PDB file of C-alpha atoms in Angstrom:
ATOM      1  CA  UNK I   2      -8.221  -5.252  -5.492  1.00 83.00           C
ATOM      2  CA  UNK I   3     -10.226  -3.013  -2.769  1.00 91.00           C
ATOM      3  CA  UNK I   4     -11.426  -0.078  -4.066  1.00 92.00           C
ATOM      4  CA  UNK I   5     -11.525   2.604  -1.527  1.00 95.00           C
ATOM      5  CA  UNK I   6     -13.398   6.382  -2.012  1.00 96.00           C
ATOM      6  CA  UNK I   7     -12.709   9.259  -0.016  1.00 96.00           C
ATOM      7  CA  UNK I   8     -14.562  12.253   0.070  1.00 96.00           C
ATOM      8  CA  UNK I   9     -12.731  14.085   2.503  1.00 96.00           C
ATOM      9  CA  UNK I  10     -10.074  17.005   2.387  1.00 95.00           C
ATOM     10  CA  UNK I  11      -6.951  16.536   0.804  1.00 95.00           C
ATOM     11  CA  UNK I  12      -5.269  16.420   4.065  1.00 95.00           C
ATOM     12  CA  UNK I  13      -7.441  13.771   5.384  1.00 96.00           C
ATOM     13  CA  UNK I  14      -6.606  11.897   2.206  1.00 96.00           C
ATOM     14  CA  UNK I  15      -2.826  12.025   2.276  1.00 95.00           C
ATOM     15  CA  UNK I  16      -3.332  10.154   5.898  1.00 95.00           C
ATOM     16  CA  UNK I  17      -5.636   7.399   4.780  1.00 96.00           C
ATOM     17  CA  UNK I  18      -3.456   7.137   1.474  1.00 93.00           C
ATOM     18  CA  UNK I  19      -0.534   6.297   3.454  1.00 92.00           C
ATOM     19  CA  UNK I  20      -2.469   3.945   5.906  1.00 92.00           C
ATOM     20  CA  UNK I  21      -3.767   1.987   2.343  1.00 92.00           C
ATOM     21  CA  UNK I  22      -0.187   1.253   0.684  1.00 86.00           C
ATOM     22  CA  UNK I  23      -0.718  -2.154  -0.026  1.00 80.00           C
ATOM     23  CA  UNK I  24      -1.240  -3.061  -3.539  1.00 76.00           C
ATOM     24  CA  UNK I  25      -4.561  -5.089  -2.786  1.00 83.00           C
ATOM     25  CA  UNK I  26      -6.363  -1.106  -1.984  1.00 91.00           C
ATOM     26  CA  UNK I  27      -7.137   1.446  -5.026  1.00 92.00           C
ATOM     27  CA  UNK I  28      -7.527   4.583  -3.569  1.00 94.00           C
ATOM     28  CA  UNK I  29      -9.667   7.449  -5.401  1.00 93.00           C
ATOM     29  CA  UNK I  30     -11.595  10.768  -4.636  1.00 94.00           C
ATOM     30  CA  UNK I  31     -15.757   9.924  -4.038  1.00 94.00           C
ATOM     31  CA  UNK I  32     -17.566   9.774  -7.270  1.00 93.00           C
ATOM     32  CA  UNK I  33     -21.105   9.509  -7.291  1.00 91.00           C
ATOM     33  CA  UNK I  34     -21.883   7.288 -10.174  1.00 91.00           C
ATOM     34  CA  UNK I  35     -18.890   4.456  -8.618  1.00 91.00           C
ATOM     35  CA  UNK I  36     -19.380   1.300  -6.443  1.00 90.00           C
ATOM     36  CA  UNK I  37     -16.572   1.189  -3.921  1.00 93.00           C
ATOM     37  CA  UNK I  38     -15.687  -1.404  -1.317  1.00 94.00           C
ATOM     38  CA  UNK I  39     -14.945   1.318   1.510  1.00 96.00           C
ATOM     39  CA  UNK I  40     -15.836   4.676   1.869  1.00 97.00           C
ATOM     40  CA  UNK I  41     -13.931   7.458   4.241  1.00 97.00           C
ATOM     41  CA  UNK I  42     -16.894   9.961   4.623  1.00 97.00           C
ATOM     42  CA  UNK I  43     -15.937  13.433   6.593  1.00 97.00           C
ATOM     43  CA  UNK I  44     -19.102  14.793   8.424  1.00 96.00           C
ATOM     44  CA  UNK I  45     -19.109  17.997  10.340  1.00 95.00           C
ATOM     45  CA  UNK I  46     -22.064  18.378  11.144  1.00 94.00           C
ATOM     46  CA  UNK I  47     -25.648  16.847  11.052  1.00 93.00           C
ATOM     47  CA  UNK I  48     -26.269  18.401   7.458  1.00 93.00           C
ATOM     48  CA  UNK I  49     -23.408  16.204   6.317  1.00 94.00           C
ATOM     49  CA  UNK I  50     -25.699  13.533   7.090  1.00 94.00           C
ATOM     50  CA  UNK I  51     -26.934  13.009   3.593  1.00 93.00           C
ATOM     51  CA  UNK I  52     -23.165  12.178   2.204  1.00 94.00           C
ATOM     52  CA  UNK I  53     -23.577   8.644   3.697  1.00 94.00           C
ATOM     53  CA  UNK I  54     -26.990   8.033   1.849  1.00 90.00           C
ATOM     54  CA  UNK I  55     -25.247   9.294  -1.692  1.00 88.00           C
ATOM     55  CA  UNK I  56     -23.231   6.342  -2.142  1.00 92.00           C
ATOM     56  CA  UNK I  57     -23.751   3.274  -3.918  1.00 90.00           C
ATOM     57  CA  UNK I  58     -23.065   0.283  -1.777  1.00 85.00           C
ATOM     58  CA  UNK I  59     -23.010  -3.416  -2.146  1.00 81.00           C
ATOM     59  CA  UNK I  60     -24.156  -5.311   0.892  1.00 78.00           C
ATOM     60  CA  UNK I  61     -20.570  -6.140   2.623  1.00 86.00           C
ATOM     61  CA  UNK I  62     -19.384  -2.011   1.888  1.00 93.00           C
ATOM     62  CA  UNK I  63     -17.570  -0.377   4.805  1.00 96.00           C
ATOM     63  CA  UNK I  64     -18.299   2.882   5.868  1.00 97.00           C
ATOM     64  CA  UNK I  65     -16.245   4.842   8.047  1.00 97.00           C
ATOM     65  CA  UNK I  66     -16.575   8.646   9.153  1.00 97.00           C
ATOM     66  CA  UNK I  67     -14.310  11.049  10.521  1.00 97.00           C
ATOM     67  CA  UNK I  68     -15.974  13.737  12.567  1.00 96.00           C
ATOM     68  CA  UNK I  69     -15.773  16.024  15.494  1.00 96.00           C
ATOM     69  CA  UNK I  70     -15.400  14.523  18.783  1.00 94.00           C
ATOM     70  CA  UNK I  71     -19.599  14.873  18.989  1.00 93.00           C
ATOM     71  CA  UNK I  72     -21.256  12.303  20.725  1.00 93.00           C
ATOM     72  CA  UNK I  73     -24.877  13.136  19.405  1.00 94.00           C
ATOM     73  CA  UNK I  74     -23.043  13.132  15.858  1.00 94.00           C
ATOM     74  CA  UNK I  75     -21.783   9.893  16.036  1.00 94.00           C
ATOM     75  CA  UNK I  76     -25.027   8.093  17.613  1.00 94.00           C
ATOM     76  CA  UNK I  77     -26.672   9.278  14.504  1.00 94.00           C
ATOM     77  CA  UNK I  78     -24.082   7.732  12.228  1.00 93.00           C
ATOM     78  CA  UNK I  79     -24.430   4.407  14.030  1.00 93.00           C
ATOM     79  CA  UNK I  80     -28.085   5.004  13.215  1.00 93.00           C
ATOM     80  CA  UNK I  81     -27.007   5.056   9.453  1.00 92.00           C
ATOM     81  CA  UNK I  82     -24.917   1.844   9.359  1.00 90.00           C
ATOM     82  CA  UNK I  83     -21.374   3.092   9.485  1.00 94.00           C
ATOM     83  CA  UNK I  84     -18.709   1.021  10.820  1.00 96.00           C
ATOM     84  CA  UNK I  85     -16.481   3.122  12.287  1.00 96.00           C
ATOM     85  CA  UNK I  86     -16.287   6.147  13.620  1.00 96.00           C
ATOM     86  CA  UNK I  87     -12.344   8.448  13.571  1.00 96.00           C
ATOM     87  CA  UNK I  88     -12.238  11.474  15.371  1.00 94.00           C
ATOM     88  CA  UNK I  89     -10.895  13.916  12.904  1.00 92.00           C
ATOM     89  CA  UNK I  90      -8.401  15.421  15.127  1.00 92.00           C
ATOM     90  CA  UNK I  91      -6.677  12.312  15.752  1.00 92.00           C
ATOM     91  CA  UNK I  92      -7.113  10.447  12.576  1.00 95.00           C
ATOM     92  CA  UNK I  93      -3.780   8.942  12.155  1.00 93.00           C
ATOM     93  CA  UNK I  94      -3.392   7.913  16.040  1.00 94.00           C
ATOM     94  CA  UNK I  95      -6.640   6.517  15.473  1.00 93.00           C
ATOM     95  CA  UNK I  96      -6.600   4.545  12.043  1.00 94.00           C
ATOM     96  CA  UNK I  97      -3.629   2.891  13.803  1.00 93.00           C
ATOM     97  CA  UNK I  98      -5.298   2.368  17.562  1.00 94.00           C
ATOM     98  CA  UNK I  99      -7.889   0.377  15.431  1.00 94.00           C
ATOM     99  CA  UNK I 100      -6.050  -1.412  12.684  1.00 92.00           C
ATOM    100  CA  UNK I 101      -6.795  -4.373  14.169  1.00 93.00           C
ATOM    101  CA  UNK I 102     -10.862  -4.235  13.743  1.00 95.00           C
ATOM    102  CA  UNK I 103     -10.208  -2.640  10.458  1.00 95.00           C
ATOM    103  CA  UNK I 104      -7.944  -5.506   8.887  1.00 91.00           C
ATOM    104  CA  UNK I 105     -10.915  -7.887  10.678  1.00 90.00           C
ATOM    105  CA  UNK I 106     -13.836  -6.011   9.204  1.00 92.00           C
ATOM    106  CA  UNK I 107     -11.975  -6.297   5.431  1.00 91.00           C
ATOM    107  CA  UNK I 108     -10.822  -9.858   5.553  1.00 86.00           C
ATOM    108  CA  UNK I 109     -14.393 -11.252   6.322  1.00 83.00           C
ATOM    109  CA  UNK I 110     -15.697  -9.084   3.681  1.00 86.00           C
ATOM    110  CA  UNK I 111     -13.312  -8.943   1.370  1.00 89.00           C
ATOM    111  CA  UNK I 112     -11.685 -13.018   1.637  1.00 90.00           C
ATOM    112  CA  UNK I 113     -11.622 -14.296  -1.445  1.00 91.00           C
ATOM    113  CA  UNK I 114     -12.146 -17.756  -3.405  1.00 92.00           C
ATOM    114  CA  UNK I 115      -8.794 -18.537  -5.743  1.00 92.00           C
ATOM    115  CA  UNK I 116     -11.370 -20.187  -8.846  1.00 93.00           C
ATOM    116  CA  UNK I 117      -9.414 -21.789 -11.832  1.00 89.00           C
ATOM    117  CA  UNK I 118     -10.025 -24.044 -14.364  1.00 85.00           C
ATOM    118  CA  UNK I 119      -8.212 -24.753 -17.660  1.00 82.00           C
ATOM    119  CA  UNK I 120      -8.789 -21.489 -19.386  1.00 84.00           C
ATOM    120  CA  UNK I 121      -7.476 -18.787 -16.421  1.00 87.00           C
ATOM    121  CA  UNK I 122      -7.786 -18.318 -12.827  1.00 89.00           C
ATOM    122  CA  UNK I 123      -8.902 -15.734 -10.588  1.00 90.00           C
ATOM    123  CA  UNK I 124     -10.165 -14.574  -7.556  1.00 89.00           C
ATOM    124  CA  UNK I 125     -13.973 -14.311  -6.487  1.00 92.00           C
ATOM    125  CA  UNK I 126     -15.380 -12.503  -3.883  1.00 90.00           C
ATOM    126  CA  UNK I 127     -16.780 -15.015  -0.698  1.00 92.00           C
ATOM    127  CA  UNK I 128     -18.937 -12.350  -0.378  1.00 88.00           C
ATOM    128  CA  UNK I 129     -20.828 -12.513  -3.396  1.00 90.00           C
ATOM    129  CA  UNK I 130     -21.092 -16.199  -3.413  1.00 95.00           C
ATOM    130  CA  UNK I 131     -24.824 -17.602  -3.247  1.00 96.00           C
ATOM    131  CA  UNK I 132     -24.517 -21.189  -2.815  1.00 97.00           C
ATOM    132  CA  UNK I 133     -22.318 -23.548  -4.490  1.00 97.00           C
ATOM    133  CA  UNK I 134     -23.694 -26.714  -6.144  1.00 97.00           C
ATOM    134  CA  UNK I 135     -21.775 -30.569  -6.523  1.00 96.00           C
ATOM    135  CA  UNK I 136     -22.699 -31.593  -9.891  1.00 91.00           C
ATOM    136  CA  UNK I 137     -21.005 -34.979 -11.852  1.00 87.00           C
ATOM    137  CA  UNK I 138     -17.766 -34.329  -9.894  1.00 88.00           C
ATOM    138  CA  UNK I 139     -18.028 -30.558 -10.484  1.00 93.00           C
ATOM    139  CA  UNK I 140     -18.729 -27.595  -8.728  1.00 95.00           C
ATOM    140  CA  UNK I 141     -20.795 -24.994 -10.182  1.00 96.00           C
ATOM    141  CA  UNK I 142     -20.104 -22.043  -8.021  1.00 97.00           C
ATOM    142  CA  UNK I 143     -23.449 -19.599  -8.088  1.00 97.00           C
ATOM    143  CA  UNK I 144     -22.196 -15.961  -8.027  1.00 94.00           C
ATOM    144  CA  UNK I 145     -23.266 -12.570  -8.344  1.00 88.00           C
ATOM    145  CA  UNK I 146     -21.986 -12.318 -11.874  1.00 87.00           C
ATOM    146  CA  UNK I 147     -22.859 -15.546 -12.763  1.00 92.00           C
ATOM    147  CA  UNK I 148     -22.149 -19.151 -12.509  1.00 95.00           C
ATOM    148  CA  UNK I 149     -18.481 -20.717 -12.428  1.00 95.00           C
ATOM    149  CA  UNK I 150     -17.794 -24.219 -12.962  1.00 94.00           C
ATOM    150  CA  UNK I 151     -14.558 -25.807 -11.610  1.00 94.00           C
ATOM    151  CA  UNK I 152     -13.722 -29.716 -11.381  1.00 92.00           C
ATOM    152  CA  UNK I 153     -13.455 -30.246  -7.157  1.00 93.00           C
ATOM    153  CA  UNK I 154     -15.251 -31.692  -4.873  1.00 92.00           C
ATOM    154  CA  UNK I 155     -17.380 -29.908  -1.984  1.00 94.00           C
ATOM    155  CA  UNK I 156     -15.287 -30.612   0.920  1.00 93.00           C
ATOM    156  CA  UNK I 157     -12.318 -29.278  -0.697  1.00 94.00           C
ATOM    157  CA  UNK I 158     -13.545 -26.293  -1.331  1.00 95.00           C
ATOM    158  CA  UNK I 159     -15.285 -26.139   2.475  1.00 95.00           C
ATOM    159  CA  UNK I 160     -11.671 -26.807   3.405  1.00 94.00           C
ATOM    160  CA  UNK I 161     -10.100 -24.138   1.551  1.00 94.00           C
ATOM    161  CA  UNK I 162     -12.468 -21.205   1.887  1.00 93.00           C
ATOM    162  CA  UNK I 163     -12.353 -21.597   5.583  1.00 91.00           C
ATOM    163  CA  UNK I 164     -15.340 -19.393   6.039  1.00 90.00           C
ATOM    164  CA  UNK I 165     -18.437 -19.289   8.860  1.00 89.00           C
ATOM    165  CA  UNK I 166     -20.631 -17.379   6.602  1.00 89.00           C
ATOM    166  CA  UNK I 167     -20.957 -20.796   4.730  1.00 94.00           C
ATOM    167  CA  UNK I 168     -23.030 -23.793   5.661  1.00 95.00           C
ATOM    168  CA  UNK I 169     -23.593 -26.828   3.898  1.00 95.00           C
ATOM    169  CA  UNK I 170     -27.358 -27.479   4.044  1.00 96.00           C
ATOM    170  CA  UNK I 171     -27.267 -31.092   1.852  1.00 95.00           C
ATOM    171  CA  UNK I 172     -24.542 -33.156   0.333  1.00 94.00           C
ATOM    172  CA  UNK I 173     -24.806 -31.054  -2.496  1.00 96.00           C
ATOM    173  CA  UNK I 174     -25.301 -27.673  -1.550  1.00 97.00           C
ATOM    174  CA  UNK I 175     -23.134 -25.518  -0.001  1.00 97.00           C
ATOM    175  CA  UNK I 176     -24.777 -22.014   1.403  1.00 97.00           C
ATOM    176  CA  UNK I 177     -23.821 -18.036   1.862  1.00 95.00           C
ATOM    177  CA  UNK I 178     -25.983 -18.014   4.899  1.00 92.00           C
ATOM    178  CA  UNK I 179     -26.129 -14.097   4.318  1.00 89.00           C
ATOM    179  CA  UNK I 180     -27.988 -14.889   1.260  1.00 93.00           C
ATOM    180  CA  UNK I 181     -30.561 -17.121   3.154  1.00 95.00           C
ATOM    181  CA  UNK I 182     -34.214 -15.532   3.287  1.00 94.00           C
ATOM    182  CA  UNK I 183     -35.938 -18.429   5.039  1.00 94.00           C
ATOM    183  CA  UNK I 184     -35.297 -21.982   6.154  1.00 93.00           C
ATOM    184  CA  UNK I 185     -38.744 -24.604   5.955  1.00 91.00           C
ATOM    185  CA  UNK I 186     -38.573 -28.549   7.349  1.00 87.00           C
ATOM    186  CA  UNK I 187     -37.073 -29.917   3.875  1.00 91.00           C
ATOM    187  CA  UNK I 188     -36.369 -26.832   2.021  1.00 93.00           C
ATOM    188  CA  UNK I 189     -34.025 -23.666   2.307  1.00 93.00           C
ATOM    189  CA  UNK I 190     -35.091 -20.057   0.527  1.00 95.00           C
ATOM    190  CA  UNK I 191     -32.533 -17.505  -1.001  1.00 95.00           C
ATOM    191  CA  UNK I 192     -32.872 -14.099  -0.888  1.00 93.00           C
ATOM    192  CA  UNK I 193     -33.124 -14.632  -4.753  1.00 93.00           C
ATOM    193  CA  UNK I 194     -35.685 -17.149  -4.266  1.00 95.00           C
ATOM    194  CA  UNK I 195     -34.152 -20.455  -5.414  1.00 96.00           C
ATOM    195  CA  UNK I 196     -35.351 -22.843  -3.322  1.00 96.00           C
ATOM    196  CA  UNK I 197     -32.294 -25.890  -1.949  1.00 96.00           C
ATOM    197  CA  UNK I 198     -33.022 -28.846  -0.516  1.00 95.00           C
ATOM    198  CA  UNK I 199     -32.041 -29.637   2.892  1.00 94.00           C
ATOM    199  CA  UNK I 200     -30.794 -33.372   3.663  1.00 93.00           C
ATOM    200  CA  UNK I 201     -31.783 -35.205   6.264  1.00 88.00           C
ATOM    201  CA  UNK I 202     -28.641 -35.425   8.115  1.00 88.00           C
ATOM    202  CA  UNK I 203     -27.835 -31.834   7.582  1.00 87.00           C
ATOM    203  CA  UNK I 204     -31.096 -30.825   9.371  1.00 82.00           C
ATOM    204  CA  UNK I 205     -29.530 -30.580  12.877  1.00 80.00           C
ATOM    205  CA  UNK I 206     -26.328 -28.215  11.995  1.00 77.00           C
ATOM    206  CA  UNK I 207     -28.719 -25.733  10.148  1.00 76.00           C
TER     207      UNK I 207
END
């Protein structure tokens, strides 16, 4: 499920809400104390400004603004990290005229990992995947909420996730390269600082 906050007029809303009618997408008004996936943020002027820094983000959020057709406005939300930017008197044309780099910019964020063993199954963010590790025919898959164990083997799951945000560093070791704060002769360093080894015949592709 995509969570998606709006904090926009109700007219605004009605147009995104009928853009979003997929069941993946949960669509709600902007709170301030909730972590959404995407945010629809309507600025009007520079004062708006501040709206983008009052949400909570996780590090693949999308941001998107509608706003007057104000160049000077818009360079200073590309300044901010948006993602894209609808001019608010066109909003429908527009979500339409780009659905094709928005359904781009949510599948590499949002793809997910079906995970199942013998209890349940469900699905796990690529995103939020560290590194996965190939353990006595086992894969212990290194998330953001913790570690998941699943009986496959590492190619498999290189096969199935289909991802190039994912690099396998050793026979072993499968990487989020997004998570990757520095790479040394023999060893790689996470953002979390775990430190990987890097096999020799690896060295070449990283």
């Amino acid at each position: 499920m995509i969570r998606i906050a709006c904090h926009v007029q109700d007219y605004y809303f009605e147009i995104i809400k009928k853009y979003f009618t997929a069941k993946d997408y949960y669509l709600e008004k902007f709170n301030p104390a909730s972590y959404d996936d995407i945010y629809f943020i309507e600025i009007n002027s520079l004062n708006d400004l501040d709206k983008i820094h009052q949400i909570n983000r996780y590090p693949e959020t999308l941001i998107y603004i509608i706003g007057p057709n104000d160049f000077h406005l818009l360079n200073e939300c590309l300044t901010l990290g948006i993602h894209l930017y609808f001019e608010k008197d066109d909003l429908e044309n527009s979500l339409h005229s780009k659905s094709e780099t928005i359904h781009q910019q949510i599948f590499t964020r949002f793809k997910t990992y079906h995970y199942k063993n013998k209890q349940m199954s469900f699905e796990l963010r690529l995103a939020q995947i560290m590194y996965v590790e190939s353990m006595n025919h086992k894969l212990v898959i290194h998330h953001d909420n913790g570690d998941f164990i699943e009986r496959k083997n590492l190619s498999l799951f290189i096969k199935e996730i289909n991802s190039s945000d994912f690099i396998q560093i050793h026979k072993s070791f499968v990487v989020n390269k997004n998570y990757i704060q520095e790479i040394k002769a023999k060893e790689l360093i996470l953002k979390n600082s775990t430190i990987l080894p890097i096999g020799r015949n690896f060295k070449e592709s990283i």
